[in-house]
Coordinates of C-alpha atoms in Angstrom, one line a residue:
X1 CA 27.0 33.0 -43.7
X2 CA 29.3 30.5 -45.6
X3 CA 29.5 26.9 -44.6
X4 CA 32.8 25.8 -43.0
X5 CA 34.6 22.6 -44.1
X6 CA 32.3 22.5 -47.1
X7 CA 34.6 20.6 -49.6
X8 CA 33.2 17.2 -50.7
X9 CA 35.3 14.1 -50.6
X10 CA 36.3 13.1 -54.1
X11 CA 35.9 9.6 -55.4
X12 CA 34.4 7.5 -58.2
X13 CA 31.2 6.2 -56.7
X14 CA 29.2 7.8 -59.5
X15 CA 31.8 7.1 -62.2
X16 CA 30.6 8.2 -65.7
X17 CA 27.0 8.5 -64.6
X18 CA 24.8 11.2 -66.2
X19 CA 22.8 13.0 -63.5
X20 CA 20.0 15.6 -63.3
X21 CA 19.4 17.5 -60.1
X22 CA 16.4 19.8 -59.8
X23 CA 16.4 22.7 -57.5
X24 CA 20.2 22.8 -57.9
X25 CA 20.8 26.5 -57.6
X26 CA 20.9 26.6 -53.8
X27 CA 20.5 24.7 -50.5
X28 CA 20.3 20.9 -50.6
X29 CA 20.1 20.7 -54.4
X30 CA 23.3 22.7 -54.8
X31 CA 25.0 20.3 -52.3
X32 CA 23.8 17.2 -54.1
X33 CA 25.0 18.5 -57.5
X34 CA 28.5 19.4 -56.0
X35 CA 28.6 16.0 -54.3
X36 CA 27.8 14.1 -57.5
X37 CA 30.4 16.0 -59.5
X38 CA 33.0 15.2 -56.8
X39 CA 32.2 11.5 -57.1
X40 CA 33.1 11.2 -60.8
X41 CA 29.8 11.9 -62.6
X42 CA 30.2 12.3 -66.3
X43 CA 27.7 15.2 -66.4
X44 CA 25.6 17.0 -63.8
X45 CA 22.7 18.8 -65.2
X46 CA 21.6 21.6 -62.8
X47 CA 17.9 22.5 -63.2
X48 CA 16.2 25.4 -61.6
X49 CA 14.4 28.6 -62.4
X50 CA 17.5 30.7 -61.9
X51 CA 21.2 29.5 -61.8
X52 CA 22.4 31.5 -58.7
X53 CA 21.7 30.7 -55.0
X54 CA 18.8 32.4 -53.4
X55 CA 20.8 33.5 -50.4
X56 CA 24.4 33.5 -49.1
X57 CA 23.2 31.7 -46.0
X58 CA 25.2 28.4 -45.8
X59 CA 26.1 28.7 -49.5
X60 CA 29.5 27.6 -50.8
X61 CA 30.8 30.2 -53.3
X62 CA 27.5 31.9 -53.0
X63 CA 28.0 34.3 -55.9
X64 CA 28.8 31.6 -58.4
X65 CA 26.1 29.4 -60.1
X66 CA 26.3 25.7 -59.2
X67 CA 27.2 24.5 -62.7
X68 CA 30.0 27.0 -62.9
X69 CA 31.4 25.8 -59.5
X70 CA 31.4 22.3 -60.9
X71 CA 33.1 23.2 -64.1
X72 CA 35.8 25.2 -62.3
X73 CA 36.6 22.2 -60.1
X74 CA 36.1 19.3 -62.4
X75 CA 36.3 20.5 -66.0
X76 CA 34.3 22.6 -68.4
X77 CA 32.2 19.7 -69.8
X78 CA 31.1 18.4 -66.4
X79 CA 28.0 20.5 -65.8
X80 CA 25.4 22.7 -67.4
X81 CA 22.4 24.7 -66.3
X82 CA 18.9 24.2 -67.8
X83 CA 16.2 26.6 -66.8
X84 CA 13.2 24.5 -65.8
X85 CA 9.8 25.0 -64.3
X86 CA 9.4 21.5 -62.8
X87 CA 5.6 21.9 -62.6
X88 CA 5.3 21.9 -66.5
X89 CA 5.6 18.6 -68.2
X90 CA 7.0 19.8 -71.4
X91 CA 9.9 21.6 -69.6
X92 CA 10.7 18.5 -67.6
X93 CA 10.6 16.4 -70.7
X94 CA 13.0 18.9 -72.4
X95 CA 15.3 18.8 -69.4
X96 CA 15.7 15.0 -69.7
X97 CA 16.2 15.3 -73.5
X98 CA 18.9 17.8 -73.0
X99 CA 20.7 15.6 -70.5
X100 CA 20.5 12.7 -73.0
X101 CA 21.6 14.9 -75.9
X102 CA 24.8 15.9 -74.1
X103 CA 25.5 12.9 -72.0
X104 CA 24.3 10.1 -74.3
X105 CA 21.9 8.7 -71.7
X106 CA 20.4 9.4 -68.2
X107 CA 21.5 7.4 -65.2
X108 CA 20.3 9.4 -62.2
X109 CA 17.3 11.7 -61.7
X110 CA 17.1 13.7 -58.4
X111 CA 13.7 15.3 -58.0
X112 CA 14.7 17.8 -55.3
X113 CA 13.0 21.1 -56.2
X114 CA 10.4 22.2 -53.7
X115 CA 9.2 24.9 -51.4
X116 CA 8.5 25.3 -47.7
X117 CA 7.3 28.6 -46.2
X118 CA 3.8 27.4 -45.4
X119 CA 4.2 27.7 -41.7
X120 CA 2.3 31.0 -41.7
X121 CA -0.7 29.9 -43.7
X122 CA -2.7 28.5 -40.7
X123 CA -4.4 25.3 -39.9
X124 CA -6.4 23.5 -42.5
X125 CA -9.6 25.4 -41.9
X126 CA -7.7 28.7 -42.4
X127 CA -5.6 27.6 -45.4
X128 CA -6.5 28.9 -48.9
X129 CA -7.1 26.6 -51.7
X130 CA -4.4 28.5 -53.7
X131 CA -1.8 27.7 -51.0
X132 CA -2.7 24.0 -51.1
X133 CA -2.6 23.9 -54.9
X134 CA 0.7 25.7 -55.1
X135 CA 2.5 23.6 -52.6
X136 CA 1.2 20.3 -54.0
X137 CA 2.1 21.4 -57.6
X138 CA 5.7 22.3 -56.7
X139 CA 6.4 19.6 -54.2
X140 CA 4.4 16.7 -55.6
X141 CA 3.5 17.2 -59.2
X142 CA 7.1 18.0 -60.0
X143 CA 8.3 14.7 -58.6
X144 CA 5.7 12.8 -60.6
X145 CA 6.8 14.6 -63.8
X146 CA 10.5 13.9 -63.0
X147 CA 9.8 10.3 -62.4
X148 CA 7.6 10.0 -65.5
X149 CA 10.1 11.3 -67.9
X150 CA 13.1 9.7 -66.3
X151 CA 11.4 6.3 -66.3
X152 CA 10.5 6.8 -70.0
X153 CA 14.2 7.4 -70.8
X154 CA 15.4 4.5 -68.6
X155 CA 13.0 2.1 -70.4
X156 CA 14.3 2.9 -73.9
X157 CA 18.0 3.0 -73.2
X158 CA 20.5 0.2 -72.7
X159 CA 21.2 -0.7 -69.1
X160 CA 24.1 0.8 -67.3
X161 CA 27.3 -1.3 -67.2
X162 CA 26.1 -2.5 -63.8
X163 CA 23.1 -4.1 -65.4
X164 CA 20.7 -1.5 -63.8
X165 CA 18.7 0.9 -65.9
X166 CA 18.5 4.0 -63.7
X167 CA 18.4 5.5 -60.3
X168 CA 15.7 8.0 -59.0
X169 CA 16.2 9.8 -55.7
X170 CA 13.3 12.0 -54.6
X171 CA 13.4 14.6 -51.8
X172 CA 10.7 13.9 -49.3
X173 CA 11.0 15.1 -45.7
X174 CA 10.5 14.0 -42.1
X175 CA 7.2 15.7 -42.6
X176 CA 6.5 13.1 -45.3
X177 CA 6.6 10.5 -42.5
X178 CA 5.1 12.2 -39.5
X179 CA 2.9 15.2 -38.9
X180 CA 4.4 18.4 -37.5
X181 CA 3.1 21.8 -36.5
X182 CA 5.9 23.9 -38.0
X183 CA 5.1 23.5 -41.7
X184 CA 1.4 22.7 -41.8
X185 CA -0.9 20.5 -43.7
X186 CA 0.0 21.4 -47.3
X187 CA 3.7 20.7 -46.9
X188 CA 3.2 17.5 -44.9
X189 CA 0.7 16.2 -47.5
X190 CA 2.9 17.1 -50.4
X191 CA 5.9 15.3 -48.9
X192 CA 3.7 12.3 -47.9
X193 CA 2.7 12.0 -51.5
X194 CA 6.4 11.9 -52.5
X195 CA 7.1 9.1 -50.0
X196 CA 4.3 6.9 -51.3
X197 CA 4.9 7.8 -55.0
X198 CA 8.5 6.7 -54.4
X199 CA 7.4 3.3 -53.0
X200 CA 4.9 2.7 -55.9
X201 CA 7.5 3.5 -58.6
X202 CA 10.0 1.2 -56.8
X203 CA 7.5 -1.6 -57.0
X204 CA 6.4 -0.9 -60.6
X205 CA 9.9 -0.7 -62.0
X206 CA 11.8 -3.1 -59.9
X207 CA 11.6 -5.8 -62.6
X208 CA 13.2 -3.4 -65.0
X209 CA 16.1 -2.7 -62.6
X210 CA 15.1 0.9 -61.9
X211 CA 15.8 2.1 -58.4
X212 CA 13.5 4.6 -56.8
X213 CA 14.3 5.9 -53.3
X214 CA 13.6 9.0 -51.2
X215 CA 15.6 10.9 -48.7
X216 CA 13.7 12.5 -45.8
X217 CA 15.8 15.4 -44.4
X218 CA 15.3 16.7 -41.0
X219 CA 15.8 20.3 -40.1
X220 CA 18.7 21.7 -42.1
X221 CA 20.6 25.0 -42.3
X222 CA 19.6 26.1 -45.8
X223 CA 18.2 29.2 -47.4
X224 CA 14.7 27.7 -47.1
X225 CA 15.0 27.5 -43.3
X226 CA 17.2 30.6 -42.8
X227 CA 14.5 32.6 -41.0
X228 CA 13.7 29.7 -38.7
X229 CA 17.3 29.0 -37.9
X230 CA 18.1 32.7 -37.2
X231 CA 15.0 33.1 -35.0
X232 CA 16.5 32.0 -31.7
X233 CA 13.1 31.1 -30.1
X234 CA 12.0 29.0 -33.1
X235 CA 15.4 27.4 -33.5
X236 CA 15.4 26.4 -29.8
X237 CA 11.9 25.0 -30.0
X238 CA 12.7 22.9 -33.1
X239 CA 16.0 21.8 -31.7
X240 CA 14.3 20.5 -28.6
X241 CA 12.3 18.1 -30.8
X242 CA 15.5 16.5 -32.3
X243 CA 17.6 14.1 -30.2
X244 CA 20.8 15.5 -31.8
X245 CA 19.9 18.8 -30.2
X246 CA 20.9 22.3 -31.2
X247 CA 23.0 21.2 -34.1
X248 CA 20.8 21.3 -37.2
X249 CA 22.2 19.3 -40.1
X250 CA 23.9 20.8 -43.1
X251 CA 23.0 20.3 -46.7
X252 CA 26.3 18.5 -47.1
X253 CA 25.4 16.0 -44.4
X254 CA 22.3 15.0 -46.3
X255 CA 23.8 15.1 -49.8
X256 CA 26.0 12.1 -48.9
X257 CA 22.8 10.0 -48.7
X258 CA 22.0 11.0 -52.2
X259 CA 25.4 9.8 -53.4
X260 CA 24.9 6.4 -51.7
X261 CA 21.4 5.9 -53.1
X262 CA 22.6 6.7 -56.7
X263 CA 25.7 4.4 -56.4
X264 CA 26.3 0.8 -57.0
X265 CA 26.6 0.4 -53.2
X266 CA 22.8 0.6 -53.2
X267 CA 22.2 -2.2 -55.8
X268 CA 19.7 -4.0 -53.7
X269 CA 17.9 -1.0 -52.3
X270 CA 14.7 0.4 -53.7
X271 CA 11.5 1.8 -52.2
X272 CA 13.2 3.3 -49.2
X273 CA 12.3 6.6 -47.5
X274 CA 15.6 7.3 -45.6
X275 CA 15.4 9.8 -42.8
X276 CA 18.6 11.9 -42.4
X277 CA 17.3 13.8 -39.4
X278 CA 19.5 13.6 -36.2
X279 CA 17.1 11.0 -34.8
X280 CA 13.9 12.9 -35.2
X281 CA 11.9 10.0 -36.6
X282 CA 13.4 7.5 -34.2
X283 CA 11.2 8.9 -31.4

């Protein structure tokens, strides 16, 4: 299922910024990378375990790797793919080094890679330690590593022309703000950790003019949620919880928030966990 009206608006909101997006092969990460390239980024480094989308569901040009789509649209030097296991510090450090090697600096770090799929692992007393550790490693440890090595680079480079040193945008979730039965304890706890890590880094690095914000998506139509969305009973139950109703958000809808938080329009914003959720958290 391909997304309709999927072309991003072009502009210069990220003019000449060097950006990394983890989990860029599909879903929300792919949408963020395409949006950044459309807004004048000098270089978008797409990081993931594999370059191609996991599914054709809601995927724009599904058979083409994200970095190739960007190069086709915006020029051959505008994007690269770097294979990265975001749970391994040395690989995340190498990812940042590659971005700096090719782009001359790092301006924007999007820590987006993550997993869901814990809805069938039961309540806390039924959940295995392995499930907990895996989810926390991929969803939380990876964000810590991305922030760690991005901040290290920000601290040693000259400020951006705006006077600011760097922008971090982390992917949390509405389940990082409130509890919910669908995804379970490990997912909620991992995203809650992302939310509070974001706030702490914002406080620690504000005096150095480093922004750190998080986006908290609601229920989206992405490969991660394909089974839920196509299960009519589950889709209806989840839709009933959202004021916007049976119209789940698209990755493109949420990607626009990542553009804003990485742009000069957000010069006085840091430490925010921004829900993009059709009103879910307003209840």
